C-alpha cells in the first residue's frame, strides 16, 4: 500500500470523551485513538484501576503499569472528581465539545453523575453515547457488577475450555473485555456513519454478557441449533487432538481443510493414495473422521523438524507455521517487519510498545504517543475548553481537574 | 432504551459486496448486516467452505450447516464464477453500486481476479475496499496461507494456554478469525466515517497475524515491556488458580479486585479482619500475593452452594455469578430475556438463532433473516443491477450467476 501524505487516520476530527477504566472501555477507545480520534481519558482521583492492577510500573513512573500503557496509548488524561461541582462543570463542557461519549460505569452510577444519554444529548444532540454494560438493561442481572472472569464463566467461554481440557478454566486473556471493547468501537463508528446522514447522535448499549454469549454460541451451538437433543460444539475445535503438533524439535500448526490442501498434505508426507481413502476423500468425509485425520497428522509430523515441515508443506501450499512462544514471537521476522512491535522513544531505551496493525490508504495513522500519566493533560484540555488562567487555577486540584 | 420507530439500523443505506468465506470475513460482514447494511454475499460455484465444514446441515437444507447459519444471517447470496467473463461482468457492476468491498482472498488471487483497490476504485472512487490478509504485505510471510489455528499458534494465543495448562493448546474458538473479523468491521466503519468528510473511499489492509499478536502482547508483554529480562504474562491471569472455583454443588466465578470489593468479600466470609492483613490490604498487596488470595477464595467457597454464595456476595456488592455450561447458558434468565437467543420461524420449529446484542436508540435493528441458501438471491440481485429477463437468462447458470 503506497504511503499517503497525511498522518491523521480515518477518524481524524472525531473527539471522544472517554469515561472508561480497566480493559473493556480502554480497548474501545484505543482503537479510536489509533485511527486518529482525539481521546480525552477522564480518570477519577484514584486513577484508572489498571494503573495499579496491570503489573509493575517502572520506579520512575508510578501508575504506568505495562497493561495500562498498552491499552491507553495515544490518549490524553485529565483527572476529574465527577462528584464535585467543579468536576461536573468540566465534564458537561467536555460533553458539549465531543462527538462520542463512552463509559463502562453501571447504569446507576451513570445516572447519579448526570451522564446519561438523556442528559448529555440535551447539551449536544450530535453526541454518540455508548454505554458498555455488564448486562442488557431490563434483564434480571441488569446493574449487577461484571468483570471479565465473571462474564467468561457465565457466557460459556470457560465451559468451552472444560470441553477440551476437562475442567472449567478461563481463556488466559481478559477475553470478553477485550472482544467486547472492539465490538463497542465498531458500534460507535456505525453510529457515526448514521450521524453523517441524519445529523443526530444516538445512544448505544453494548452488553458484555450478551455479546460474549453470542460469540460463544455462534461457534458452538452446533447441532443443538436444529435439535433440542443435539450436541453442542464444533467438533473440529472440540476434539482433543486439535492442537499444535509435536515435531522432532518443537511444535507446528498445520491446517489442511480443503481438498487441495489435503491432497497437498498427503503428497508432502509421501502418501498421495490417502486422498482416495474413504475417510479422507472430501471435506465431509474428513469432518466425519476428524479424529483419524488428526491422529494421522500427529503421527507423521514427529518425523522431521519444524523448519523442515514448514518448508515442505509450504511447497505444497498447505498452511503451516511454527508454534511461537511469547519470547520467539518477539523475534518473529514477520512481526518485526510489520512495525506492530516497536522500541519506544521514551524514558527507557528498552521499552517495547505496540502499534495499530491495520493500514489505511487514505492516510497514515497518527504518530504514536505513550499512554498518559495521570492527569498529564489537564491544564491543556481546560485551556482548549476556553478556561483562562484564573478559571484553570480555580478548577485545578479542587475536583475540577488534576 | 425506548423503542425507536424505524427498523433499519445505523448502517442502513450502506451496501456491502462481500467476497469472503469461512469465518473471518463473514464475521465482519455479519456485524455490518445486523446493523442494517445490505450485504451481498458472493459465493464461488462450490459455495462457502463453511457450508460443509460448519457441522451437519438438516436433511432438507443441504449446505446450511449450523456454523454457516450463525455467521451469515441477514445476508443475500449470489454465486459467481469470478474466473468466467460473465462473473467478471457482474462483480464489476456490483462494485460500481456498493459502498464497501470486503475479501479475505490472498493478494495474489485478488489481483488475478481484477479485484484490487486500484482496479475497483477506478470504477467507484467512493468504495471502501477492505482486504483481510493473513499477514501484512511486504513482510516475509506475505501471501502465505493463514487459518485460525495457524495464527493462534504463531501469534502466541496457544503459548498463553501453555502458560496456564502446561502444554500448547488452542483456545477452543476460531478465535483469531472471530476477533479479527470484528476488527475489520470496525475499520470499515472508520473508513466510512472518513468518507463522509472526504467523499472518497480508501483501501484497508487488516492482517490477521499482526492483529492477533497485538491482542496477545497487549495483555501479556508484561514486565518484558520495560526489561529485556523481564517476565511475560499478566500474573492475575496466568496463575493456575485463576479459574472458576468449586462450591458445594458446582462452580462459581468471583472477582474482587478493588478495595471495596475485597472488603465486601472478607465481610461476606465472616473474616473482615483480613482487610488489615498486609497481604491483602490494597490492590498492590493483593497483586503481589495473588496466589494466597486465590487460595483463600478456593478454600472458603467450598462451604456453600453456588446459589447461596451468589446471593451472599451480591449483597456485599462483590461481583459473582454462577458458572454456566453451554446447556445451562441456554436457560440463563438474562440471556433468555435479552432476545439474543431466539426460536427461528423457519422450516424447523426447534431451530435456535442468534441476534445482534447491541441496542441503538436511533433505530431498531432490521428484522433478522435466516442465512441464505447458496445463490438464493441471484436473480433478484441481477434484476436490481438493471439486468432484464434476457440478460438474466444469459448470465444465470453460465458462471455469471446461480
PDB file of N, CA, C and O in Angstrom, chain A residues 35 56 67 70 141 147 153-154 162 167 169 172 174 178 186-187 202-203 205 210-211 219-220 223 225 234 243 261 323-324 332 334 352 358-359 361-362, chain B residues 35 56 67 70 141 147 153-154 162 169 172 174 178 186-187 202-203 205 210-211 219-220 223 225 234 243 261 323-324 332 334 352 358-359 361-362:
ATOM      1  N   UNK A  35      -6.747   5.254  15.314  1.00  0.00           N
ATOM      2  CA  UNK A  35      -7.213   5.603  13.971  1.00  0.00           C
ATOM      3  C   UNK A  35      -7.447   7.109  13.843  1.00  0.00           C
ATOM      4  O   UNK A  35      -8.054   7.572  12.887  1.00  0.00           O
ATOM      5  N   UNK A  56       3.739  -4.335  37.234  1.00  0.00           N
ATOM      6  CA  UNK A  56       4.642  -3.448  37.976  1.00  0.00           C
ATOM      7  C   UNK A  56       5.077  -2.279  37.104  1.00  0.00           C
ATOM      8  O   UNK A  56       5.604  -2.479  36.008  1.00  0.00           O
ATOM      9  N   UNK A  67       0.288  -3.129  31.405  1.00  0.00           N
ATOM     10  CA  UNK A  67      -1.019  -3.312  30.757  1.00  0.00           C
ATOM     11  C   UNK A  67      -1.727  -1.968  30.592  1.00  0.00           C
ATOM     12  O   UNK A  67      -2.366  -1.730  29.560  1.00  0.00           O
ATOM     13  N   UNK A  70      -0.248  -0.331  27.465  1.00  0.00           N
ATOM     14  CA  UNK A  70      -0.601  -0.887  26.145  1.00  0.00           C
ATOM     15  C   UNK A  70      -2.041  -0.595  25.741  1.00  0.00           C
ATOM     16  O   UNK A  70      -2.355  -0.624  24.563  1.00  0.00           O
ATOM     17  N   UNK A 141     -30.286  -9.559  35.463  1.00  0.00           N
ATOM     18  CA  UNK A 141     -28.963  -9.208  36.004  1.00  0.00           C
ATOM     19  C   UNK A 141     -28.635  -7.731  35.791  1.00  0.00           C
ATOM     20  O   UNK A 141     -27.509  -7.288  36.085  1.00  0.00           O
ATOM     21  N   UNK A 147     -17.214  -8.419  35.639  1.00  0.00           N
ATOM     22  CA  UNK A 147     -15.805  -8.377  35.285  1.00  0.00           C
ATOM     23  C   UNK A 147     -15.554  -9.518  34.328  1.00  0.00           C
ATOM     24  O   UNK A 147     -16.372 -10.426  34.197  1.00  0.00           O
ATOM     25  N   UNK A 153     -17.134 -16.974  32.771  1.00  0.00           N
ATOM     26  CA  UNK A 153     -17.774 -18.120  33.413  1.00  0.00           C
ATOM     27  C   UNK A 153     -19.246 -18.243  33.052  1.00  0.00           C
ATOM     28  O   UNK A 153     -19.769 -19.338  32.865  1.00  0.00           O
ATOM     29  N   UNK A 154     -19.904 -17.102  32.939  1.00  0.00           N
ATOM     30  CA  UNK A 154     -21.347 -17.086  32.715  1.00  0.00           C
ATOM     31  C   UNK A 154     -21.709 -17.311  31.242  1.00  0.00           C
ATOM     32  O   UNK A 154     -22.765 -17.862  30.930  1.00  0.00           O
ATOM     33  N   UNK A 162     -13.540 -26.234  29.381  1.00  0.00           N
ATOM     34  CA  UNK A 162     -13.804 -27.513  30.051  1.00  0.00           C
ATOM     35  C   UNK A 162     -13.983 -28.626  29.016  1.00  0.00           C
ATOM     36  O   UNK A 162     -13.478 -29.739  29.185  1.00  0.00           O
ATOM     37  N   UNK A 167     -11.644 -29.516  32.607  1.00  0.00           N
ATOM     38  CA  UNK A 167     -12.074 -28.786  33.807  1.00  0.00           C
ATOM     39  C   UNK A 167     -12.357 -27.344  33.433  1.00  0.00           C
ATOM     40  O   UNK A 167     -11.772 -26.820  32.488  1.00  0.00           O
ATOM     41  N   UNK A 169     -12.006 -23.731  32.983  1.00  0.00           N
ATOM     42  CA  UNK A 169     -10.880 -22.781  33.053  1.00  0.00           C
ATOM     43  C   UNK A 169     -11.248 -21.549  32.264  1.00  0.00           C
ATOM     44  O   UNK A 169     -12.063 -21.606  31.347  1.00  0.00           O
ATOM     45  N   UNK A 172      -6.898 -17.566  28.834  1.00  0.00           N
ATOM     46  CA  UNK A 172      -5.889 -16.755  29.538  1.00  0.00           C
ATOM     47  C   UNK A 172      -5.718 -15.349  28.954  1.00  0.00           C
ATOM     48  O   UNK A 172      -4.608 -14.926  28.620  1.00  0.00           O
ATOM     49  N   UNK A 174      -7.973 -11.254  29.133  1.00  0.00           N
ATOM     50  CA  UNK A 174      -9.180 -10.563  29.589  1.00  0.00           C
ATOM     51  C   UNK A 174     -10.126 -10.617  28.388  1.00  0.00           C
ATOM     52  O   UNK A 174     -10.450  -9.619  27.765  1.00  0.00           O
ATOM     53  N   UNK A 178     -11.873  -7.650  26.242  1.00  0.00           N
ATOM     54  CA  UNK A 178     -11.070  -7.273  25.079  1.00  0.00           C
ATOM     55  C   UNK A 178     -11.918  -7.352  23.797  1.00  0.00           C
ATOM     56  O   UNK A 178     -11.907  -6.445  22.963  1.00  0.00           O
ATOM     57  N   UNK A 186     -16.632  -0.681  17.184  1.00  0.00           N
ATOM     58  CA  UNK A 186     -17.313  -0.878  15.897  1.00  0.00           C
ATOM     59  C   UNK A 186     -18.686  -0.213  15.921  1.00  0.00           C
ATOM     60  O   UNK A 186     -19.071   0.491  14.977  1.00  0.00           O
ATOM     61  N   UNK A 187     -19.427  -0.422  17.007  1.00  0.00           N
ATOM     62  CA  UNK A 187     -20.781   0.139  17.089  1.00  0.00           C
ATOM     63  C   UNK A 187     -20.751   1.668  17.153  1.00  0.00           C
ATOM     64  O   UNK A 187     -21.621   2.337  16.590  1.00  0.00           O
ATOM     65  N   UNK A 202     -26.826   9.282  18.857  1.00  0.00           N
ATOM     66  CA  UNK A 202     -27.766   8.334  19.449  1.00  0.00           C
ATOM     67  C   UNK A 202     -27.078   7.602  20.590  1.00  0.00           C
ATOM     68  O   UNK A 202     -25.870   7.724  20.792  1.00  0.00           O
ATOM     69  N   UNK A 203     -27.883   6.891  21.366  1.00  0.00           N
ATOM     70  CA  UNK A 203     -27.336   6.075  22.448  1.00  0.00           C
ATOM     71  C   UNK A 203     -27.116   4.655  21.955  1.00  0.00           C
ATOM     72  O   UNK A 203     -27.897   4.133  21.161  1.00  0.00           O
ATOM     73  N   UNK A 205     -26.131   0.784  23.559  1.00  0.00           N
ATOM     74  CA  UNK A 205     -25.875  -0.055  24.731  1.00  0.00           C
ATOM     75  C   UNK A 205     -25.152  -1.314  24.272  1.00  0.00           C
ATOM     76  O   UNK A 205     -25.648  -2.035  23.392  1.00  0.00           O
ATOM     77  N   UNK A 210     -24.166 -10.536  26.915  1.00  0.00           N
ATOM     78  CA  UNK A 210     -24.895 -10.944  25.718  1.00  0.00           C
ATOM     79  C   UNK A 210     -23.952 -11.032  24.511  1.00  0.00           C
ATOM     80  O   UNK A 210     -24.074 -11.946  23.685  1.00  0.00           O
ATOM     81  N   UNK A 211     -23.018 -10.088  24.394  1.00  0.00           N
ATOM     82  CA  UNK A 211     -22.062 -10.177  23.290  1.00  0.00           C
ATOM     83  C   UNK A 211     -21.170 -11.407  23.422  1.00  0.00           C
ATOM     84  O   UNK A 211     -20.877 -12.080  22.433  1.00  0.00           O
ATOM     85  N   UNK A 219     -20.281 -20.006  17.632  1.00  0.00           N
ATOM     86  CA  UNK A 219     -19.275 -21.025  17.317  1.00  0.00           C
ATOM     87  C   UNK A 219     -19.714 -22.428  17.734  1.00  0.00           C
ATOM     88  O   UNK A 219     -19.375 -23.404  17.069  1.00  0.00           O
ATOM     89  N   UNK A 220     -20.429 -22.519  18.846  1.00  0.00           N
ATOM     90  CA  UNK A 220     -20.611 -23.843  19.455  1.00  0.00           C
ATOM     91  C   UNK A 220     -22.052 -24.248  19.743  1.00  0.00           C
ATOM     92  O   UNK A 220     -22.270 -25.218  20.466  1.00  0.00           O
ATOM     93  N   UNK A 223     -25.012 -28.713  16.668  1.00  0.00           N
ATOM     94  CA  UNK A 223     -26.218 -29.446  16.255  1.00  0.00           C
ATOM     95  C   UNK A 223     -27.429 -29.101  17.119  1.00  0.00           C
ATOM     96  O   UNK A 223     -28.564 -29.323  16.716  1.00  0.00           O
ATOM     97  N   UNK A 225     -28.452 -26.334  17.413  1.00  0.00           N
ATOM     98  CA  UNK A 225     -29.158 -25.338  16.597  1.00  0.00           C
ATOM     99  C   UNK A 225     -30.458 -25.905  16.043  1.00  0.00           C
ATOM    100  O   UNK A 225     -31.475 -25.211  15.978  1.00  0.00           O
ATOM    101  N   UNK A 234     -18.384 -27.277  17.994  1.00  0.00           N
ATOM    102  CA  UNK A 234     -17.804 -27.510  16.681  1.00  0.00           C
ATOM    103  C   UNK A 234     -16.788 -28.636  16.841  1.00  0.00           C
ATOM    104  O   UNK A 234     -15.766 -28.460  17.507  1.00  0.00           O
ATOM    105  N   UNK A 243      -4.654 -29.356  18.197  1.00  0.00           N
ATOM    106  CA  UNK A 243      -3.650 -28.637  18.990  1.00  0.00           C
ATOM    107  C   UNK A 243      -2.369 -28.489  18.173  1.00  0.00           C
ATOM    108  O   UNK A 243      -2.212 -29.174  17.162  1.00  0.00           O
ATOM    109  N   UNK A 261      -5.720 -28.703  -0.190  1.00  0.00           N
ATOM    110  CA  UNK A 261      -4.784 -28.723   0.940  1.00  0.00           C
ATOM    111  C   UNK A 261      -4.570 -30.147   1.439  1.00  0.00           C
ATOM    112  O   UNK A 261      -3.440 -30.542   1.757  1.00  0.00           O
ATOM    113  N   UNK A 323       5.010 -22.955  15.859  1.00  0.00           N
ATOM    114  CA  UNK A 323       4.392 -22.513  17.106  1.00  0.00           C
ATOM    115  C   UNK A 323       5.347 -21.532  17.763  1.00  0.00           C
ATOM    116  O   UNK A 323       6.528 -21.830  17.934  1.00  0.00           O
ATOM    117  N   UNK A 324       4.865 -20.354  18.094  1.00  0.00           N
ATOM    118  CA  UNK A 324       5.695 -19.355  18.775  1.00  0.00           C
ATOM    119  C   UNK A 324       5.418 -19.334  20.272  1.00  0.00           C
ATOM    120  O   UNK A 324       4.263 -19.292  20.693  1.00  0.00           O
ATOM    121  N   UNK A 332       9.913 -12.990  15.832  1.00  0.00           N
ATOM    122  CA  UNK A 332       9.310 -13.460  14.581  1.00  0.00           C
ATOM    123  C   UNK A 332       9.588 -12.459  13.458  1.00  0.00           C
ATOM    124  O   UNK A 332       9.328 -11.264  13.611  1.00  0.00           O
ATOM    125  N   UNK A 334       8.164 -11.810  10.620  1.00  0.00           N
ATOM    126  CA  UNK A 334       7.000 -11.064  10.110  1.00  0.00           C
ATOM    127  C   UNK A 334       6.604  -9.968  11.099  1.00  0.00           C
ATOM    128  O   UNK A 334       6.343  -8.828  10.707  1.00  0.00           O
ATOM    129  N   UNK A 352       9.277  -1.587  25.157  1.00  0.00           N
ATOM    130  CA  UNK A 352       8.586  -2.093  23.973  1.00  0.00           C
ATOM    131  C   UNK A 352       7.172  -1.530  23.923  1.00  0.00           C
ATOM    132  O   UNK A 352       6.473  -1.497  24.936  1.00  0.00           O
ATOM    133  N   UNK A 358      -3.595  -2.295  11.454  1.00  0.00           N
ATOM    134  CA  UNK A 358      -4.227  -2.107  10.143  1.00  0.00           C
ATOM    135  C   UNK A 358      -3.632  -0.914   9.403  1.00  0.00           C
ATOM    136  O   UNK A 358      -3.073  -0.009  10.004  1.00  0.00           O
ATOM    137  N   UNK A 359      -3.756  -0.963   8.083  1.00  0.00           N
ATOM    138  CA  UNK A 359      -3.241   0.135   7.262  1.00  0.00           C
ATOM    139  C   UNK A 359      -4.369   0.720   6.425  1.00  0.00           C
ATOM    140  O   UNK A 359      -5.194  -0.014   5.887  1.00  0.00           O
ATOM    141  N   UNK A 361      -5.222   3.370   3.224  1.00  0.00           N
ATOM    142  CA  UNK A 361      -4.557   4.059   2.110  1.00  0.00           C
ATOM    143  C   UNK A 361      -4.819   5.561   2.142  1.00  0.00           C
ATOM    144  O   UNK A 361      -4.046   6.341   1.609  1.00  0.00           O
ATOM    145  N   UNK A 362      -5.897   5.975   2.789  1.00  0.00           N
ATOM    146  CA  UNK A 362      -6.256   7.387   2.776  1.00  0.00           C
ATOM    147  C   UNK A 362      -5.365   8.257   3.636  1.00  0.00           C
ATOM    148  O   UNK A 362      -5.256   9.462   3.421  1.00  0.00           O
TER     149      UNK A 362
ATOM    150  N   UNK B  35     -26.424  -4.534  11.620  1.00  0.00           N
ATOM    151  CA  UNK B  35     -26.636  -3.115  11.918  1.00  0.00           C
ATOM    152  C   UNK B  35     -27.276  -2.398  10.729  1.00  0.00           C
ATOM    153  O   UNK B  35     -27.295  -1.177  10.688  1.00  0.00           O
ATOM    154  N   UNK B  56     -23.206 -30.447  10.717  1.00  0.00           N
ATOM    155  CA  UNK B  56     -24.163 -31.199   9.904  1.00  0.00           C
ATOM    156  C   UNK B  56     -25.384 -30.341   9.587  1.00  0.00           C
ATOM    157  O   UNK B  56     -26.030 -29.813  10.489  1.00  0.00           O
ATOM    158  N   UNK B  67     -22.858 -23.650  11.819  1.00  0.00           N
ATOM    159  CA  UNK B  67     -21.915 -22.531  11.915  1.00  0.00           C
ATOM    160  C   UNK B  67     -22.091 -21.581  10.731  1.00  0.00           C
ATOM    161  O   UNK B  67     -22.017 -20.364  10.888  1.00  0.00           O
ATOM    162  N   UNK B  70     -25.054 -19.333  11.567  1.00  0.00           N
ATOM    163  CA  UNK B  70     -24.897 -18.299  12.596  1.00  0.00           C
ATOM    164  C   UNK B  70     -24.010 -17.138  12.136  1.00  0.00           C
ATOM    165  O   UNK B  70     -24.100 -16.048  12.683  1.00  0.00           O
ATOM    166  N   UNK B 141       6.206 -13.267   5.430  1.00  0.00           N
ATOM    167  CA  UNK B 141       5.137 -14.255   5.272  1.00  0.00           C
ATOM    168  C   UNK B 141       4.047 -13.771   4.315  1.00  0.00           C
ATOM    169  O   UNK B 141       3.019 -14.448   4.146  1.00  0.00           O
ATOM    170  N   UNK B 147      -4.797 -19.738   8.419  1.00  0.00           N
ATOM    171  CA  UNK B 147      -6.058 -20.172   9.010  1.00  0.00           C
ATOM    172  C   UNK B 147      -5.963 -19.923  10.498  1.00  0.00           C
ATOM    173  O   UNK B 147      -4.874 -19.684  11.031  1.00  0.00           O
ATOM    174  N   UNK B 153      -1.330 -20.369  16.740  1.00  0.00           N
ATOM    175  CA  UNK B 153      -0.031 -20.929  17.105  1.00  0.00           C
ATOM    176  C   UNK B 153       1.097 -19.926  16.947  1.00  0.00           C
ATOM    177  O   UNK B 153       2.033 -19.867  17.753  1.00  0.00           O
ATOM    178  N   UNK B 154       1.000 -19.124  15.909  1.00  0.00           N
ATOM    179  CA  UNK B 154       2.082 -18.200  15.580  1.00  0.00           C
ATOM    180  C   UNK B 154       2.037 -16.931  16.430  1.00  0.00           C
ATOM    181  O   UNK B 154       3.075 -16.328  16.720  1.00  0.00           O
ATOM    182  N   UNK B 162      -0.482 -22.619  26.956  1.00  0.00           N
ATOM    183  CA  UNK B 162       0.587 -23.441  27.532  1.00  0.00           C
ATOM    184  C   UNK B 162       0.986 -22.905  28.911  1.00  0.00           C
ATOM    185  O   UNK B 162       1.223 -23.678  29.845  1.00  0.00           O
ATOM    186  N   UNK B 169      -1.907 -25.430  23.520  1.00  0.00           N
ATOM    187  CA  UNK B 169      -3.266 -25.746  23.075  1.00  0.00           C
ATOM    188  C   UNK B 169      -3.860 -24.513  22.410  1.00  0.00           C
ATOM    189  O   UNK B 169      -3.440 -23.390  22.690  1.00  0.00           O
ATOM    190  N   UNK B 172     -10.432 -22.719  22.414  1.00  0.00           N
ATOM    191  CA  UNK B 172     -11.437 -23.526  21.716  1.00  0.00           C
ATOM    192  C   UNK B 172     -12.491 -22.701  20.966  1.00  0.00           C
ATOM    193  O   UNK B 172     -13.687 -22.881  21.154  1.00  0.00           O
ATOM    194  N   UNK B 174     -12.728 -20.309  16.953  1.00  0.00           N
ATOM    195  CA  UNK B 174     -11.981 -19.820  15.794  1.00  0.00           C
ATOM    196  C   UNK B 174     -11.563 -18.399  16.185  1.00  0.00           C
ATOM    197  O   UNK B 174     -11.997 -17.410  15.605  1.00  0.00           O
ATOM    198  N   UNK B 178     -12.352 -14.824  14.446  1.00  0.00           N
ATOM    199  CA  UNK B 178     -13.537 -14.179  15.009  1.00  0.00           C
ATOM    200  C   UNK B 178     -13.197 -12.761  15.490  1.00  0.00           C
ATOM    201  O   UNK B 178     -13.925 -11.803  15.222  1.00  0.00           O
ATOM    202  N   UNK B 186     -14.881  -2.899  12.296  1.00  0.00           N
ATOM    203  CA  UNK B 186     -14.632  -1.596  12.925  1.00  0.00           C
ATOM    204  C   UNK B 186     -13.852  -0.689  11.972  1.00  0.00           C
ATOM    205  O   UNK B 186     -14.194   0.491  11.804  1.00  0.00           O
ATOM    206  N   UNK B 187     -12.822  -1.229  11.337  1.00  0.00           N
ATOM    207  CA  UNK B 187     -12.001  -0.411  10.434  1.00  0.00           C
ATOM    208  C   UNK B 187     -12.798   0.028   9.204  1.00  0.00           C
ATOM    209  O   UNK B 187     -12.617   1.142   8.710  1.00  0.00           O
ATOM    210  N   UNK B 202     -11.340   4.347   0.407  1.00  0.00           N
ATOM    211  CA  UNK B 202      -9.916   4.047   0.565  1.00  0.00           C
ATOM    212  C   UNK B 202      -9.754   2.543   0.738  1.00  0.00           C
ATOM    213  O   UNK B 202     -10.722   1.814   0.913  1.00  0.00           O
ATOM    214  N   UNK B 203      -8.500   2.107   0.656  1.00  0.00           N
ATOM    215  CA  UNK B 203      -8.187   0.696   0.886  1.00  0.00           C
ATOM    216  C   UNK B 203      -7.781   0.502   2.339  1.00  0.00           C
ATOM    217  O   UNK B 203      -7.118   1.353   2.926  1.00  0.00           O
ATOM    218  N   UNK B 205      -6.083  -2.557   4.853  1.00  0.00           N
ATOM    219  CA  UNK B 205      -5.494  -3.893   4.973  1.00  0.00           C
ATOM    220  C   UNK B 205      -5.562  -4.322   6.427  1.00  0.00           C
ATOM    221  O   UNK B 205      -5.060  -3.624   7.313  1.00  0.00           O
ATOM    222  N   UNK B 210      -0.812  -9.983  12.620  1.00  0.00           N
ATOM    223  CA  UNK B 210      -0.387  -8.793  13.366  1.00  0.00           C
ATOM    224  C   UNK B 210      -1.454  -8.361  14.363  1.00  0.00           C
ATOM    225  O   UNK B 210      -1.143  -7.938  15.475  1.00  0.00           O
ATOM    226  N   UNK B 211      -2.721  -8.425  13.972  1.00  0.00           N
ATOM    227  CA  UNK B 211      -3.775  -8.080  14.917  1.00  0.00           C
ATOM    228  C   UNK B 211      -3.813  -9.061  16.092  1.00  0.00           C
ATOM    229  O   UNK B 211      -4.010  -8.657  17.236  1.00  0.00           O
ATOM    230  N   UNK B 219      -1.871  -7.799  26.232  1.00  0.00           N
ATOM    231  CA  UNK B 219      -2.247  -8.407  27.509  1.00  0.00           C
ATOM    232  C   UNK B 219      -1.053  -8.984  28.270  1.00  0.00           C
ATOM    233  O   UNK B 219      -1.025  -8.958  29.493  1.00  0.00           O
ATOM    234  N   UNK B 220      -0.087  -9.530  27.528  1.00  0.00           N
ATOM    235  CA  UNK B 220       0.920 -10.352  28.190  1.00  0.00           C
ATOM    236  C   UNK B 220       2.379  -9.982  27.916  1.00  0.00           C
ATOM    237  O   UNK B 220       3.267 -10.757  28.224  1.00  0.00           O
ATOM    238  N   UNK B 223       6.103  -7.527  32.188  1.00  0.00           N
ATOM    239  CA  UNK B 223       7.317  -6.817  32.614  1.00  0.00           C
ATOM    240  C   UNK B 223       8.371  -6.765  31.511  1.00  0.00           C
ATOM    241  O   UNK B 223       9.264  -5.933  31.552  1.00  0.00           O
ATOM    242  N   UNK B 225       7.855  -5.535  28.850  1.00  0.00           N
ATOM    243  CA  UNK B 225       7.655  -4.204  28.282  1.00  0.00           C
ATOM    244  C   UNK B 225       8.820  -3.278  28.626  1.00  0.00           C
ATOM    245  O   UNK B 225       9.257  -2.469  27.807  1.00  0.00           O
ATOM    246  N   UNK B 234       0.466 -11.490  32.377  1.00  0.00           N
ATOM    247  CA  UNK B 234      -0.280 -10.824  33.434  1.00  0.00           C
ATOM    248  C   UNK B 234      -0.477 -11.853  34.536  1.00  0.00           C
ATOM    249  O   UNK B 234      -1.170 -12.858  34.353  1.00  0.00           O
ATOM    250  N   UNK B 243      -9.394 -19.419  38.080  1.00  0.00           N
ATOM    251  CA  UNK B 243     -10.321 -20.318  37.393  1.00  0.00           C
ATOM    252  C   UNK B 243     -11.669 -20.289  38.114  1.00  0.00           C
ATOM    253  O   UNK B 243     -11.757 -19.820  39.237  1.00  0.00           O
ATOM    254  N   UNK B 261     -14.483  -4.108  47.009  1.00  0.00           N
ATOM    255  CA  UNK B 261     -14.864  -5.490  46.698  1.00  0.00           C
ATOM    256  C   UNK B 261     -14.166  -6.475  47.632  1.00  0.00           C
ATOM    257  O   UNK B 261     -14.779  -7.433  48.119  1.00  0.00           O
ATOM    258  N   UNK B 323     -21.150 -20.401  37.211  1.00  0.00           N
ATOM    259  CA  UNK B 323     -20.504 -20.927  36.014  1.00  0.00           C
ATOM    260  C   UNK B 323     -21.579 -21.615  35.188  1.00  0.00           C
ATOM    261  O   UNK B 323     -22.314 -22.454  35.697  1.00  0.00           O
ATOM    262  N   UNK B 324     -21.703 -21.219  33.935  1.00  0.00           N
ATOM    263  CA  UNK B 324     -22.666 -21.858  33.037  1.00  0.00           C
ATOM    264  C   UNK B 324     -22.009 -22.894  32.134  1.00  0.00           C
ATOM    265  O   UNK B 324     -20.958 -22.614  31.538  1.00  0.00           O
ATOM    266  N   UNK B 332     -30.229 -19.592  30.848  1.00  0.00           N
ATOM    267  CA  UNK B 332     -29.884 -18.439  31.696  1.00  0.00           C
ATOM    268  C   UNK B 332     -30.976 -17.362  31.596  1.00  0.00           C
ATOM    269  O   UNK B 332     -31.339 -16.949  30.490  1.00  0.00           O
ATOM    270  N   UNK B 334     -31.013 -14.171  32.163  1.00  0.00           N
ATOM    271  CA  UNK B 334     -30.625 -12.926  31.497  1.00  0.00           C
ATOM    272  C   UNK B 334     -30.564 -13.138  29.983  1.00  0.00           C
ATOM    273  O   UNK B 334     -31.067 -12.316  29.212  1.00  0.00           O
ATOM    274  N   UNK B 352     -32.739 -22.828  16.708  1.00  0.00           N
ATOM    275  CA  UNK B 352     -32.296 -21.704  17.523  1.00  0.00           C
ATOM    276  C   UNK B 352     -31.472 -20.748  16.673  1.00  0.00           C
ATOM    277  O   UNK B 352     -30.618 -21.174  15.888  1.00  0.00           O
ATOM    278  N   UNK B 358     -26.244  -5.625  20.604  1.00  0.00           N
ATOM    279  CA  UNK B 358     -26.224  -4.197  20.953  1.00  0.00           C
ATOM    280  C   UNK B 358     -27.533  -3.524  20.589  1.00  0.00           C
ATOM    281  O   UNK B 358     -28.249  -3.972  19.705  1.00  0.00           O
ATOM    282  N   UNK B 359     -27.820  -2.434  21.301  1.00  0.00           N
ATOM    283  CA  UNK B 359     -29.040  -1.683  21.032  1.00  0.00           C
ATOM    284  C   UNK B 359     -28.687  -0.245  20.671  1.00  0.00           C
ATOM    285  O   UNK B 359     -27.815   0.355  21.284  1.00  0.00           O
ATOM    286  N   UNK B 361     -30.380   3.602  20.005  1.00  0.00           N
ATOM    287  CA  UNK B 361     -31.608   4.360  20.258  1.00  0.00           C
ATOM    288  C   UNK B 361     -32.172   4.969  18.978  1.00  0.00           C
ATOM    289  O   UNK B 361     -33.355   5.250  18.900  1.00  0.00           O
ATOM    290  N   UNK B 362     -31.328   5.160  17.973  1.00  0.00           N
ATOM    291  CA  UNK B 362     -31.777   5.827  16.757  1.00  0.00           C
ATOM    292  C   UNK B 362     -32.663   4.967  15.885  1.00  0.00           C
ATOM    293  O   UNK B 362     -33.443   5.473  15.078  1.00  0.00           O
TER     294      UNK B 362
END
